[in-house]
CSV table of C-alpha atoms in Angstrom, one decimal:
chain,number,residue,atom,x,y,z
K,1,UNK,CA,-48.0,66.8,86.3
K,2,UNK,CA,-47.9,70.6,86.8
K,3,UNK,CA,-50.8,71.2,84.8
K,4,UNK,CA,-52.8,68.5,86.8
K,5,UNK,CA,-52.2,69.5,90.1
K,6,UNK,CA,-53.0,73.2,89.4
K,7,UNK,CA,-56.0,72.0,88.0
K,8,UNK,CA,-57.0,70.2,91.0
K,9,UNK,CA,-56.1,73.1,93.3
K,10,UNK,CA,-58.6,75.3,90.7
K,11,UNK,CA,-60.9,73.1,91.2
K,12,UNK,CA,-60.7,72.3,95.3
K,13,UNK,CA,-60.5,76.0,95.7
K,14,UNK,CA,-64.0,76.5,93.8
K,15,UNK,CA,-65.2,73.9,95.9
K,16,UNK,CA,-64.2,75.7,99.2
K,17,UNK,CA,-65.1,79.3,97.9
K,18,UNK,CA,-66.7,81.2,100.4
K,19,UNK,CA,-69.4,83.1,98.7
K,20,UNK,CA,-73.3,81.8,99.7
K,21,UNK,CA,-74.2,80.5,96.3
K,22,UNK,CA,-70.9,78.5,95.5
K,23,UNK,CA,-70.9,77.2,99.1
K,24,UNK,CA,-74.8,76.1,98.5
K,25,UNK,CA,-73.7,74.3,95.3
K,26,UNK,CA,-70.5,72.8,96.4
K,27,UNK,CA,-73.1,71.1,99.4
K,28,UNK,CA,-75.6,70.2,96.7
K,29,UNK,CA,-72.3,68.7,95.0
K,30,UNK,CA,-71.6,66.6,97.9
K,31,UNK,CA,-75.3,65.5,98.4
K,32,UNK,CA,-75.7,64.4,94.7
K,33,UNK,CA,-72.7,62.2,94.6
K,34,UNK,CA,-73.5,60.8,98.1
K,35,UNK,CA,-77.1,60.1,96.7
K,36,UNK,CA,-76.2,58.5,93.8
K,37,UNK,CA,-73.3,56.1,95.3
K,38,UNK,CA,-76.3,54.8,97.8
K,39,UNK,CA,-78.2,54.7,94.6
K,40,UNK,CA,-75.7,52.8,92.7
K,41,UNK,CA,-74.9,50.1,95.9
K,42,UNK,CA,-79.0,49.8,96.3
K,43,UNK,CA,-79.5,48.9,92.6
K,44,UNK,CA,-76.4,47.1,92.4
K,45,UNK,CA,-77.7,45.1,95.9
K,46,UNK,CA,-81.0,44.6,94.0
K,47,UNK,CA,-79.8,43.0,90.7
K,48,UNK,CA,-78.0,40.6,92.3
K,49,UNK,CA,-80.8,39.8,95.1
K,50,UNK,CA,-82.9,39.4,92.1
K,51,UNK,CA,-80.3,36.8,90.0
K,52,UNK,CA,-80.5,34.8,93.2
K,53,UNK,CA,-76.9,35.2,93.7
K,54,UNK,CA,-74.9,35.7,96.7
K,55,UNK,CA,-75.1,39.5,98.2
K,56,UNK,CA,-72.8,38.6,101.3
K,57,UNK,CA,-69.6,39.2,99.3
K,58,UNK,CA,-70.7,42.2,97.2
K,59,UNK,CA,-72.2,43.7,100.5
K,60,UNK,CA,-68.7,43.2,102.3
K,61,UNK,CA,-66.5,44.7,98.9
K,62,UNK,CA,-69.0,47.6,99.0
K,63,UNK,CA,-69.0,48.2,102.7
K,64,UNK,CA,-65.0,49.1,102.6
K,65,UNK,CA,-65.2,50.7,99.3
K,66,UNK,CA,-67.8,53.1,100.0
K,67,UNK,CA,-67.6,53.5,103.6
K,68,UNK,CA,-64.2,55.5,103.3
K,69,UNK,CA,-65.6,57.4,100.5
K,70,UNK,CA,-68.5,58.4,102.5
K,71,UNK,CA,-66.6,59.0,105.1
K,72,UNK,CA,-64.2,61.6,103.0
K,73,UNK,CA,-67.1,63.2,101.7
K,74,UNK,CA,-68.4,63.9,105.1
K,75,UNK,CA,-64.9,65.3,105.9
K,76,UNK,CA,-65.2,67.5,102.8
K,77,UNK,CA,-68.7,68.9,104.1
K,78,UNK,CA,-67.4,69.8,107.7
K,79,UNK,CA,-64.6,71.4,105.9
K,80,UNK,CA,-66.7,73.7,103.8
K,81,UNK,CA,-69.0,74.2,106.8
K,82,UNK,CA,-66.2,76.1,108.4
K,83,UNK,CA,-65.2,77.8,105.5
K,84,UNK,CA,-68.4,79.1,105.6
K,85,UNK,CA,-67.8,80.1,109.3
K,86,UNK,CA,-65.1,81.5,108.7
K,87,UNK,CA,-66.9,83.7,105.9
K,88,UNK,CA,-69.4,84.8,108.1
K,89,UNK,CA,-67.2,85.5,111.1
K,90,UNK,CA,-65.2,87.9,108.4
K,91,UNK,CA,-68.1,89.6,107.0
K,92,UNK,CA,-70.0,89.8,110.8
K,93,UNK,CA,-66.3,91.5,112.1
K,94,UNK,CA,-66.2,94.0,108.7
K,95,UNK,CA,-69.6,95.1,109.7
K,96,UNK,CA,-68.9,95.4,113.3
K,97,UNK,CA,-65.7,97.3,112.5
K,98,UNK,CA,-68.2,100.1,109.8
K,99,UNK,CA,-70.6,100.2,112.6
K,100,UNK,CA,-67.4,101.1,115.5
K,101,UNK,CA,-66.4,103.6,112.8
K,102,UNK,CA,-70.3,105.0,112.5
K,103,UNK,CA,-70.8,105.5,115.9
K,104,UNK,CA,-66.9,106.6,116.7
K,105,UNK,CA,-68.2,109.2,114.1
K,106,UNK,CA,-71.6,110.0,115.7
K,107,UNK,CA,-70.0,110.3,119.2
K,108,UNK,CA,-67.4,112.8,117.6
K,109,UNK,CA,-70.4,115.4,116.0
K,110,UNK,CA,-72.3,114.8,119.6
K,111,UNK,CA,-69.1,116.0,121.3
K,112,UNK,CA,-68.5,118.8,119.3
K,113,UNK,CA,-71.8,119.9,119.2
K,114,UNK,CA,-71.8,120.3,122.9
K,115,UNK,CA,-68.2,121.4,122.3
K,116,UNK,CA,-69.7,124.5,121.1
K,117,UNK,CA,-72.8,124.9,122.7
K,118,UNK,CA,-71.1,125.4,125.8
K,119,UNK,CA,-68.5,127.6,124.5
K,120,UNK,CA,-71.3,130.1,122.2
K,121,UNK,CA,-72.7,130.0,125.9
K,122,UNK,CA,-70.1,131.2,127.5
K,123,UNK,CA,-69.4,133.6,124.6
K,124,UNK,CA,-72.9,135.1,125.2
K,125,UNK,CA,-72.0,135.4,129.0
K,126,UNK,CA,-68.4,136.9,128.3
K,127,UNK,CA,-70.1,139.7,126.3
K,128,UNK,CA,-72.9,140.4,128.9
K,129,UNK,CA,-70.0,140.9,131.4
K,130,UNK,CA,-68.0,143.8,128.8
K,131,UNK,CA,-71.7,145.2,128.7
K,132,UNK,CA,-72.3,145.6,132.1
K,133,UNK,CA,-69.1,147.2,133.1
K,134,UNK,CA,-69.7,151.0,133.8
K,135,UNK,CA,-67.4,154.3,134.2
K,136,UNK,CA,-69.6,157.1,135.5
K,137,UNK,CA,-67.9,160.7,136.0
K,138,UNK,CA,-69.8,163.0,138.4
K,139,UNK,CA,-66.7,165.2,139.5
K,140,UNK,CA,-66.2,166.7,135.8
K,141,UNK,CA,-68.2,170.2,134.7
K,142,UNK,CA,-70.5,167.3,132.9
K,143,UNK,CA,-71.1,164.4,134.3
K,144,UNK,CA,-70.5,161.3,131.6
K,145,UNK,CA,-71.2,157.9,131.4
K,146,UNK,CA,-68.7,155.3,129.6
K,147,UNK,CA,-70.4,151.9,129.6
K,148,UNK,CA,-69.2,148.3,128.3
K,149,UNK,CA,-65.5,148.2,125.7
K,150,UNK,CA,-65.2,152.0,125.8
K,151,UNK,CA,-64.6,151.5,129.4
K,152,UNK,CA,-60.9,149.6,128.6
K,153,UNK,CA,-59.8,152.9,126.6
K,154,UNK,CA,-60.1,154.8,130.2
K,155,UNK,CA,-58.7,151.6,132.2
K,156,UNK,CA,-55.4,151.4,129.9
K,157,UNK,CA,-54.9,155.3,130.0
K,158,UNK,CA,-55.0,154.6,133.8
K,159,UNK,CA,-52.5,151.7,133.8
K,160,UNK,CA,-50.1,153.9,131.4
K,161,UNK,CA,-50.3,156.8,134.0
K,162,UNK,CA,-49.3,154.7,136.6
K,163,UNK,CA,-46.8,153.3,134.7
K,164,UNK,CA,-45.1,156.5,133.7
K,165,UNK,CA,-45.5,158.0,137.6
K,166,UNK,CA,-43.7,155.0,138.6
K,167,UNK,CA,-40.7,155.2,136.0
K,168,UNK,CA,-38.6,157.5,138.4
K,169,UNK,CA,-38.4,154.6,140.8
K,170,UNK,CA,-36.9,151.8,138.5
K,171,UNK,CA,-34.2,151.4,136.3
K,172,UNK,CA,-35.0,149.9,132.6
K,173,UNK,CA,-33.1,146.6,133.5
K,174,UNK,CA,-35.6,146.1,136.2
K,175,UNK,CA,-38.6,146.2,133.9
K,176,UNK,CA,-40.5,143.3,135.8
K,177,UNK,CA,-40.8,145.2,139.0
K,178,UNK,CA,-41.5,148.5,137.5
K,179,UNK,CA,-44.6,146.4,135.1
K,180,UNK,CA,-45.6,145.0,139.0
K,181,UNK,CA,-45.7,148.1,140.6
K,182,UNK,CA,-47.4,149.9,138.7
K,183,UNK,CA,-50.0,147.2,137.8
K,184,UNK,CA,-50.3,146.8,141.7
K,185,UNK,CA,-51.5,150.7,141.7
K,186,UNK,CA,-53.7,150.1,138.8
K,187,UNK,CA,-55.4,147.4,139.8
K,188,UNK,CA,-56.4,148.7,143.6
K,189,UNK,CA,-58.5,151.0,141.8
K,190,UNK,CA,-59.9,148.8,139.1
K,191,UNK,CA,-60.3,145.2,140.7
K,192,UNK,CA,-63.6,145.6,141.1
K,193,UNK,CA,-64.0,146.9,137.3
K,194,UNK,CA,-61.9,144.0,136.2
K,195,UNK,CA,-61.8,140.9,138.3
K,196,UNK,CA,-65.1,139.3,137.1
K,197,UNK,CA,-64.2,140.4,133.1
K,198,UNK,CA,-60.5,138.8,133.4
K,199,UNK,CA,-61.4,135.6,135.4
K,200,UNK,CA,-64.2,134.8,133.7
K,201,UNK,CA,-62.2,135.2,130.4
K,202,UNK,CA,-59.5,132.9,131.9
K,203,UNK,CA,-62.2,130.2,132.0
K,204,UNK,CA,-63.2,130.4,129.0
K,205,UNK,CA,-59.9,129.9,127.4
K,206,UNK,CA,-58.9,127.2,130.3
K,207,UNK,CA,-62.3,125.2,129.0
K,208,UNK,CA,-61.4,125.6,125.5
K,209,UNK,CA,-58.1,124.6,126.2
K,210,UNK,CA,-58.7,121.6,128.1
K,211,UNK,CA,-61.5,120.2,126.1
K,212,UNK,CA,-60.4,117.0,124.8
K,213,UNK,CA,-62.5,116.3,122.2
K,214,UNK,CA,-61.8,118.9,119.9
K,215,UNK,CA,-58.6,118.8,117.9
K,216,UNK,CA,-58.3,122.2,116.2
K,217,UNK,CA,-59.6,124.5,118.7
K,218,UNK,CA,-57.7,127.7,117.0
K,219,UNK,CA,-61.0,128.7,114.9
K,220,UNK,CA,-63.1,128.7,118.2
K,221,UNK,CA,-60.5,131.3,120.2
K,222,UNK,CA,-60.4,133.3,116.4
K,223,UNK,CA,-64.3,133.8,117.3
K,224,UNK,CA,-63.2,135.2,121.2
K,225,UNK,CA,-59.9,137.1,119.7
K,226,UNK,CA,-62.0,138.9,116.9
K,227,UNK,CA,-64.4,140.0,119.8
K,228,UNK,CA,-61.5,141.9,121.8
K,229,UNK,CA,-61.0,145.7,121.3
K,230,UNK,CA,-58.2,147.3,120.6
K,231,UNK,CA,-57.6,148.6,124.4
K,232,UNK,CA,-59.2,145.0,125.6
K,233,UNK,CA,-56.1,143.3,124.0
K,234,UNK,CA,-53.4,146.2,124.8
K,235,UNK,CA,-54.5,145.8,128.7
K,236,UNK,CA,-54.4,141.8,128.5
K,237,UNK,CA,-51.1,142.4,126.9
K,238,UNK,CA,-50.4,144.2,130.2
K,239,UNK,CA,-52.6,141.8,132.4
K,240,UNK,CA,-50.3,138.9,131.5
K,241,UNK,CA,-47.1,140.3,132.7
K,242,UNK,CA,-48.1,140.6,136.5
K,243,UNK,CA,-47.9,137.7,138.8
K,244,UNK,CA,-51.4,137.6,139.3
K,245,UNK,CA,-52.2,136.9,135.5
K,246,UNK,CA,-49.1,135.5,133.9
K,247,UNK,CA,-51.0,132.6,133.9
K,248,UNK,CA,-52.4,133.4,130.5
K,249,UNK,CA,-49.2,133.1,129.0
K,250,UNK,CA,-50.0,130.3,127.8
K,251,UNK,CA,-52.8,130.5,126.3
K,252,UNK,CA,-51.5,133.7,124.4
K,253,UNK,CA,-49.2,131.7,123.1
K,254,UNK,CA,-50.9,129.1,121.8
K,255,UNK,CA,-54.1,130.7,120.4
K,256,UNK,CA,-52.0,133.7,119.0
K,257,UNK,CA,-54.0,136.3,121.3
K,258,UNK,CA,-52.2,139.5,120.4
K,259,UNK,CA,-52.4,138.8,116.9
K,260,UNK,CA,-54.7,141.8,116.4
K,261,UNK,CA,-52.6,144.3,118.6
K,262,UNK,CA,-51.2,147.2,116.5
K,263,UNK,CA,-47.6,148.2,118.2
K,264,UNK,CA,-48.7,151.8,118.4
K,265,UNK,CA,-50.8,151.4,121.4
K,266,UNK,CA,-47.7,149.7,123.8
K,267,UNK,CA,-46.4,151.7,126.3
K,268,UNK,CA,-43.3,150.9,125.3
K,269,UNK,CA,-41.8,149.3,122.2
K,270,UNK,CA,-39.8,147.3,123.6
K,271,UNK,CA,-42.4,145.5,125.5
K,272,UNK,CA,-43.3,143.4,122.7
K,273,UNK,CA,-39.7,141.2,123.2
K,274,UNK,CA,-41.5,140.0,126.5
K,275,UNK,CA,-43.6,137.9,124.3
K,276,UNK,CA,-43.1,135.1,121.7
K,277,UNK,CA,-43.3,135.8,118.1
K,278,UNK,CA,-46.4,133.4,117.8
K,279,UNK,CA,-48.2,135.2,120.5
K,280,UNK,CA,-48.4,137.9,117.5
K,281,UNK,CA,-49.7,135.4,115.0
K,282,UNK,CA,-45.7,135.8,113.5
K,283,UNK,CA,-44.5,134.7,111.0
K,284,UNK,CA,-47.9,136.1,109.1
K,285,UNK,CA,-49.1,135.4,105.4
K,286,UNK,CA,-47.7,138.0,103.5
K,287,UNK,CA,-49.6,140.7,101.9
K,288,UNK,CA,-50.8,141.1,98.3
K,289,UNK,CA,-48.9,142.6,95.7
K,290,UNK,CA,-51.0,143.2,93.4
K,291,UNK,CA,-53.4,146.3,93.2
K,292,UNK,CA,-56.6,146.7,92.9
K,293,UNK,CA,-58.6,143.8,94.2
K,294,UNK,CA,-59.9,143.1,90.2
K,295,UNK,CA,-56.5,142.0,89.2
K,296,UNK,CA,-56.5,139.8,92.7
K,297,UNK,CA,-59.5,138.3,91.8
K,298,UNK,CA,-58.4,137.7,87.8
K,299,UNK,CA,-55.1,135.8,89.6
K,300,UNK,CA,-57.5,133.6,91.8
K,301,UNK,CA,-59.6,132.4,88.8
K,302,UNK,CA,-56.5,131.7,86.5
K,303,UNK,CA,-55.4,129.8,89.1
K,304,UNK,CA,-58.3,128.1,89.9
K,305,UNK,CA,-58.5,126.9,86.2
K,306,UNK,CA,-55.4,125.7,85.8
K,307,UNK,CA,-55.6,123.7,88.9
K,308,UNK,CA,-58.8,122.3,87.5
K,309,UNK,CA,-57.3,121.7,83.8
K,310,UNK,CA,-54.3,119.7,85.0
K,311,UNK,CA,-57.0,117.7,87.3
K,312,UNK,CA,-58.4,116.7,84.6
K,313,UNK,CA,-56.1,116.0,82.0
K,314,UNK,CA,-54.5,113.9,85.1
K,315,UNK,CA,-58.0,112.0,84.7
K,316,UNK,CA,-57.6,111.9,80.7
K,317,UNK,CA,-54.1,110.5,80.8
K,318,UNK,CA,-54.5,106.9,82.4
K,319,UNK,CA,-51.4,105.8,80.8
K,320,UNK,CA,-48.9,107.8,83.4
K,321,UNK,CA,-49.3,107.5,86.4
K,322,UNK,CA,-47.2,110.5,87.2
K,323,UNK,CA,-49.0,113.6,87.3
K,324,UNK,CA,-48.3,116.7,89.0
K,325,UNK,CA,-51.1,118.7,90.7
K,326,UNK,CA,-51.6,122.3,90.7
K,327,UNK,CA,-52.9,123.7,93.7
């Protein structure tokens, strides 16, 4: 009994399978056995007609015998007409759902295309601004010019002599107000040096920042960091700490700004406590051990190949499962 009723289900299952050429034969199924029943009752209806016998009672046995058959087999075609609905609402949703993803990914490479255009742009515009700014000595035996990042050399030594005039005045737990006053002094000679070069490097941070398309944003403030000098990142160091700039904290923090700042050129050592490890780019990647750069290079390829060996004897060895993977 088992046996038979899985061999019905088999076989109502192939009936109702939802692929285009099953469904077109399961119809022609129905069709043919509707066909020949008729064909059957007409002949049948024909014979006796012919034998001069009476049709009345064959018609009215047929009538209830075949009307409920052809009445199931009409069931059993509106039954596979929406299982072929059905079929085509799942394919017409899985193609909907590749083309959301296509376009999802389209509007994702538009965005970060003008992701960066803008930001190159401003880039360009950042640059043009270190360029144009100008020192120009005419009260020295020769007169000298200093033009674009040399200029931040001559602006920091200015900041540190403030600084240093002004460390009568405060004690060292009062560090704040001694960084404040003397970047006040600083900056009444200087703010028209420096205004447009630090707000308009604000913005550009604050834009990549906010930009909400773009998940990893670190390689794009890399670009701006590896364009700082020395004396550019040792006076935004300073910048930072007044009230006036402390502002870019937070982007110092999160891009790793100071990364690049060698120790030696802070005021005071001390000073680097006033920041959070990560604004250093801490914990870093340690160094290499090895020495020279031939050995380096001999350790990168053995390891490279042994990566590549256990990737493919992984590929070799379908019988496990378990393989582990050398990066």
């Amino acid at each position: 009994m088992g046996i038979l009723k899985m061999s019905i289900r088999k076989r109502f299952d192939q009936f109702l399978t939802p692929e285009a050429e099953s469904s077109h034969n399961s119809l022609f199924t129905l069709f043919v056995f509707a066909a020949s029943i008729l064909a059957v009752v007409f002949l049948t209806a024909c014979i006796i007609a012919f034998l001069g016998k009476d049709a009345g009672s064959f018609g009215d046995f047929f009538g209830g015998v075949v009307n409920p058959l052809l009445t199931f087999l009409t069931f059993m075609g509106l039954l596979l007409t929406i299982v072929l609905q059905q079929a085509e609402l799942r394919e017409t949703r899985s193609e909907l759902k590749r083309s959301a993803t296509a376009l999802e990914s389209q509007l994702k490479a538009t965005d970060r295309q003008n992701f960066e255009s803008t930001f190159f742009q401003m880039l360009t515009l950042h640059n043009t601004i270190v360029n144009s700014i100008d020192l120009y000595y005419s009260k020295r035996p020769t007169s000298k010019e200093t033009k674009g990042r040399d200029c931040f050399k001559q602006f920091f030594e200015n900041f540190r002599d403030e600084y240093h005039n002004s460390s009568a005045l405060y004690e060292k737990e009062n560090e704040k107000d001694h960084l404040q006053h003397a970047y006040d002094n600083f900056w009444v000679d200087r703010q028209q040096d420096l205004a447009h070069y630090y707000r308009y490097l604000y913005n550009v941070l604050r834009f990549v920042y906010d930009y909400e398309g773009i998940e990893d944003k670190v390689p794009y403030v890399k670009l701006l960091r590896a364009q700082l000098s020395d004396y550019e990142l040792v006076l935004l160091f300073y910048t930072a700490l007044n009230k006036h700039g402390i502002n870019y904290w937070v982007y110092i923090h999160k891009y790793q700004l100071l990364d690049n700042l060698l120790p030696a050129l802070l005021i005071d050592p001390t000073h680097k406590n006033l920041y959070s490890r990560r604004s250093f780019g801490e914990p870093k990647r340690p160094r290499p051990t090895s020495w020279p750069p031939s050995l380096l290079a001999q350790e990168y390829d053995e390891k490279k190949g042994q990566g590549k060996k256990s990737i493919q004897n992984s590929q070799k060895n379908v019988i496990s499962p378990h393989v582990d993977y050398v990066e």
